mmCIF file of C-alpha atoms in Angstrom:
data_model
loop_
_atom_site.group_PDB
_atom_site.id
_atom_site.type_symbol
_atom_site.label_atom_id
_atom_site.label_comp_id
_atom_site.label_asym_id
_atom_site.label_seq_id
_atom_site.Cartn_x
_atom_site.Cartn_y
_atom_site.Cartn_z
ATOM 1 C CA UNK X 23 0.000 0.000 0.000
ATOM 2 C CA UNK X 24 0.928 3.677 -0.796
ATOM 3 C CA UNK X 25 1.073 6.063 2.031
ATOM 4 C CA UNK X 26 -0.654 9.487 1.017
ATOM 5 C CA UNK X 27 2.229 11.728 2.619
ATOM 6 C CA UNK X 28 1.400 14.728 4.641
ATOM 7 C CA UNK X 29 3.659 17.575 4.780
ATOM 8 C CA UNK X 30 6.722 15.545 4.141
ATOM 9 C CA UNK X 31 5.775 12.540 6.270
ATOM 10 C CA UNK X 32 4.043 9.243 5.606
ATOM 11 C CA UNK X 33 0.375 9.971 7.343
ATOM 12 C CA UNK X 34 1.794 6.931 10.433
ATOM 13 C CA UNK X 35 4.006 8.538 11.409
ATOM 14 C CA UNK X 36 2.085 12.011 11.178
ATOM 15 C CA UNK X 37 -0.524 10.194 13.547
ATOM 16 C CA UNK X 38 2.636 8.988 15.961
ATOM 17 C CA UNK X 39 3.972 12.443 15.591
ATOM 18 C CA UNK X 40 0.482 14.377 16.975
ATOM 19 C CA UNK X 41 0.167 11.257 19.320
ATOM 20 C CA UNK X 42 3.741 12.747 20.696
ATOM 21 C CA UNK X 43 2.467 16.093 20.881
ATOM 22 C CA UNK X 44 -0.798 15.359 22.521
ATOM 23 C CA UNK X 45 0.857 13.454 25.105
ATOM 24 C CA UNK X 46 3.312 15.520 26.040
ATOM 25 C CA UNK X 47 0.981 18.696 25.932
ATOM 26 C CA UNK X 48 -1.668 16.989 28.220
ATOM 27 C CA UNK X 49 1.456 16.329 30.880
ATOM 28 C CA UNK X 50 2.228 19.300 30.572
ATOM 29 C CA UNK X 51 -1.583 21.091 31.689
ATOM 30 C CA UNK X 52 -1.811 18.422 34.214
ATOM 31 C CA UNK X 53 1.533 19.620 35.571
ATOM 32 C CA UNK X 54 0.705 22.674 35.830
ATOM 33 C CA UNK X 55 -3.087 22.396 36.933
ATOM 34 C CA UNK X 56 -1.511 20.385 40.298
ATOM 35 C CA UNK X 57 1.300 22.660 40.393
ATOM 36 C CA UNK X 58 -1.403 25.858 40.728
ATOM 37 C CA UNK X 59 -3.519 24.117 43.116
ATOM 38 C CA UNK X 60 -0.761 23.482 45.275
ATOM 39 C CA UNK X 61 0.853 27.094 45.295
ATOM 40 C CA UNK X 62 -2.716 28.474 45.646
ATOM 41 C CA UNK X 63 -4.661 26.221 47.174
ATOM 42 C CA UNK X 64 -2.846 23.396 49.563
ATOM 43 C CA UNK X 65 0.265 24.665 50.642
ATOM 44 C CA UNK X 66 -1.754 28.179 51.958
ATOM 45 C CA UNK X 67 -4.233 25.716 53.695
ATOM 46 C CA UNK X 68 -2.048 24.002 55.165
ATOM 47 C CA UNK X 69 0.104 27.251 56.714
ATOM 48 C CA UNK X 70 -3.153 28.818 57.859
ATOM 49 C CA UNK X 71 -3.647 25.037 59.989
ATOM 50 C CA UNK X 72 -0.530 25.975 61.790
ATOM 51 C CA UNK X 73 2.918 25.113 62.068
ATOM 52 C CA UNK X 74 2.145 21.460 63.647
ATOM 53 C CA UNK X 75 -0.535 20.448 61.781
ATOM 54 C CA UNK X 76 1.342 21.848 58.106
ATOM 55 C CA UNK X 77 4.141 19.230 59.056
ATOM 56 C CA UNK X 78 2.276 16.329 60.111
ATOM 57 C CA UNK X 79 0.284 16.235 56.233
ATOM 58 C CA UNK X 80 3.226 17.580 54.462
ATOM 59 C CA UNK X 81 4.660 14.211 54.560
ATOM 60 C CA UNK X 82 1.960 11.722 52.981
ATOM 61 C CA UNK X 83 0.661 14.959 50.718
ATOM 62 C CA UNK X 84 4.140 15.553 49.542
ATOM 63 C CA UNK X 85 5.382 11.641 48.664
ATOM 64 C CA UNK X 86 1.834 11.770 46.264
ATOM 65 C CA UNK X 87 2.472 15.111 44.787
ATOM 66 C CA UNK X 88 6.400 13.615 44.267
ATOM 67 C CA UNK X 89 5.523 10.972 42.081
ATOM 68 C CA UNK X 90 2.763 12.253 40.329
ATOM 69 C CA UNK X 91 4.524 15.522 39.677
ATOM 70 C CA UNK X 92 7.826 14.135 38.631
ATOM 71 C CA UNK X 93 5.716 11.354 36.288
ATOM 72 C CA UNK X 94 4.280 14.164 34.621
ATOM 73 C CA UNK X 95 7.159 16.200 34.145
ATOM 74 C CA UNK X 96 9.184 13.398 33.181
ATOM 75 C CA UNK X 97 6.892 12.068 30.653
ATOM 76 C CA UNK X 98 5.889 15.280 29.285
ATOM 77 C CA UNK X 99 9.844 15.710 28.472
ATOM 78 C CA UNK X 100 9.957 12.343 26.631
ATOM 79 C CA UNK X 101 6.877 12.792 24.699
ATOM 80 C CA UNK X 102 8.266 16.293 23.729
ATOM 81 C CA UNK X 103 11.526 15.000 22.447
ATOM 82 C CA UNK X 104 9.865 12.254 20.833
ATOM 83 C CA UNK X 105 7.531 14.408 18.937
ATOM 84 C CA UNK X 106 10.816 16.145 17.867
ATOM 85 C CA UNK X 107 12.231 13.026 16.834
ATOM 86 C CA UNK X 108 9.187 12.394 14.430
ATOM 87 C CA UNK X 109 9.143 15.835 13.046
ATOM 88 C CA UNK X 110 7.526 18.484 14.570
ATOM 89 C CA UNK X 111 9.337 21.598 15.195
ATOM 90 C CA UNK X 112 12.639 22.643 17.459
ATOM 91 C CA UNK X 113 9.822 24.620 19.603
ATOM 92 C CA UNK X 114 9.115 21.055 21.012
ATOM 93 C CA UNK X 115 12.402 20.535 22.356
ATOM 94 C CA UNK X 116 12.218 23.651 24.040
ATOM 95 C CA UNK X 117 9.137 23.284 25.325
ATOM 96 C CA UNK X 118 10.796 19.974 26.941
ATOM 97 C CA UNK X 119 13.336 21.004 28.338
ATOM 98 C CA UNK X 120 11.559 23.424 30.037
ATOM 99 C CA UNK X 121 9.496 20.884 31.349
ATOM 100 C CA UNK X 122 12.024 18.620 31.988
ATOM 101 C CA UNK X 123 14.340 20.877 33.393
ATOM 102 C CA UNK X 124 11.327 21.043 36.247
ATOM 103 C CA UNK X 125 13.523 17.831 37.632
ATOM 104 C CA UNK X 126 16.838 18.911 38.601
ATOM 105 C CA UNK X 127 15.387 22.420 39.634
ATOM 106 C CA UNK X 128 13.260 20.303 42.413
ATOM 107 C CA UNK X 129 16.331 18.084 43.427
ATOM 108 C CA UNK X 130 18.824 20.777 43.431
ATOM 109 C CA UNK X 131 16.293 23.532 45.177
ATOM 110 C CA UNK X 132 13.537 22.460 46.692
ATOM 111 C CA UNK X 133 14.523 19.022 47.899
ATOM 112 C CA UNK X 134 16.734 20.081 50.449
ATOM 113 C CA UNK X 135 13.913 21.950 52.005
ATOM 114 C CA UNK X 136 11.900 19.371 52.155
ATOM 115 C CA UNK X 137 13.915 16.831 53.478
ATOM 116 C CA UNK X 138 14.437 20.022 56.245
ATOM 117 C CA UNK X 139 10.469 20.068 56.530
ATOM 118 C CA UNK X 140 10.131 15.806 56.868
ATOM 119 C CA UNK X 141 13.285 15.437 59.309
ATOM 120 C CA UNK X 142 11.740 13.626 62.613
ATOM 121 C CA UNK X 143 13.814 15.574 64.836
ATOM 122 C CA UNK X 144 11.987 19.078 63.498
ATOM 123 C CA UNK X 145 10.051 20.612 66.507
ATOM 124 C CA UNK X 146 6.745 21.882 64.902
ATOM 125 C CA UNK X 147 7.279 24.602 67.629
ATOM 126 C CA UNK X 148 10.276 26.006 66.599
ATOM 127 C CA UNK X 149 10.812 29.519 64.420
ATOM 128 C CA UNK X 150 13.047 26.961 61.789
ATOM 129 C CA UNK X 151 9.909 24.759 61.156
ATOM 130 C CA UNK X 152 8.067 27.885 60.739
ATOM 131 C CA UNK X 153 10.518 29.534 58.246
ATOM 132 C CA UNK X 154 10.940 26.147 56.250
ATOM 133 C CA UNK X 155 7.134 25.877 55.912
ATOM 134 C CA UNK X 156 6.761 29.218 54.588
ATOM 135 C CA UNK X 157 10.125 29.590 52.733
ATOM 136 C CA UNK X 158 9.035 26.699 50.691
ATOM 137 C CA UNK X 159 6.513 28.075 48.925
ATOM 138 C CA UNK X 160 8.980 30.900 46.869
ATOM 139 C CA UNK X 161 11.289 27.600 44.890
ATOM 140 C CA UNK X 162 7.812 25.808 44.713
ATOM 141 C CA UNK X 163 6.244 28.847 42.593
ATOM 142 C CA UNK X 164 9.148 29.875 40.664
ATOM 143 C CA UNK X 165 9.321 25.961 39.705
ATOM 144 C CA UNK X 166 5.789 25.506 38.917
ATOM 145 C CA UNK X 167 5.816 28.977 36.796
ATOM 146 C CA UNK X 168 8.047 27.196 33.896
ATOM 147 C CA UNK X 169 5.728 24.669 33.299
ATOM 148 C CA UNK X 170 2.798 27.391 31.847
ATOM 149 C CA UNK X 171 5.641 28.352 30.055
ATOM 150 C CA UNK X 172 6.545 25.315 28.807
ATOM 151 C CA UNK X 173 2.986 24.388 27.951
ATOM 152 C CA UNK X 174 2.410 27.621 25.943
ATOM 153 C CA UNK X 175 5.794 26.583 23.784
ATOM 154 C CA UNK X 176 4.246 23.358 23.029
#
């Protein structure tokens, strides 16, 4: 069988190509839909609790947000590149790595913090647990502000 082509590319791998971008632009709103509600919604909830209880649903909110933050970041990367791959346009791979870059900002900033906020040994009394629960927000939102950037690339 013939393939009709479309703009320069057999129509299957057109249809992996937009698969690629789909993908990778879905991760990408979901990223930043959680990534909103957190700055916005959870993390200012759970300061206005108080210190002690802020720090005793950091943890299991935190592990969740982790993986399904990272999963989307990471996968929205990969689908970017891949779309690049194919044959859409070099605004894909910066889109990407935009997204993707999401990663090593998190380990590099905001992981230390947290590990700060989940230590055992941190009295929820304390002015420390008090500035680490309200410093955190800052690398959160200047994290989470790439990724409507990213998304408007894609």
């Amino acid at each position: 069988q013939d393939l009709v082509l479309i703009s320069g590319m057999s129509y299957q791998w057109r249809i992996a190509d937009m698969l690629f971008e789909i993908l990778s632009t879905l991760s990408a709103g979901l990223f930043a839909g959680a990534a909103i509600y957190i700055n916005l919604v959870e993390h200012p909830a759970r300061v206005e609790c108080g210190v002690d209880l802020a720090l005793r649903e950091f943890a299991p909110s935190y592990r969740r947000a982790a993986l399904l933050q990272g999963g989307l970041a990471g996968f929205g990367f990969l689908s970017a590149i891949a779309a690049w791959c194919i044959g859409s346009s070099f605004w894909w791979v910066v889109g990407g790595l935009t997204l993707g870059l999401v990663i090593p900002f998190t380990f590099i900033v905001i992981f230390p913090i947290n590990n700060r906020l989940l230590d055992p040994g941190l009295d929820s009394s304390s002015d420390s647990a008090s500035r680490l629960s309200t410093r955190r927000a800052a690398p959160d939102a200047c994290a989470r502000f790439s990724t409507p950037t990213s998304s408007s690339r894609l």
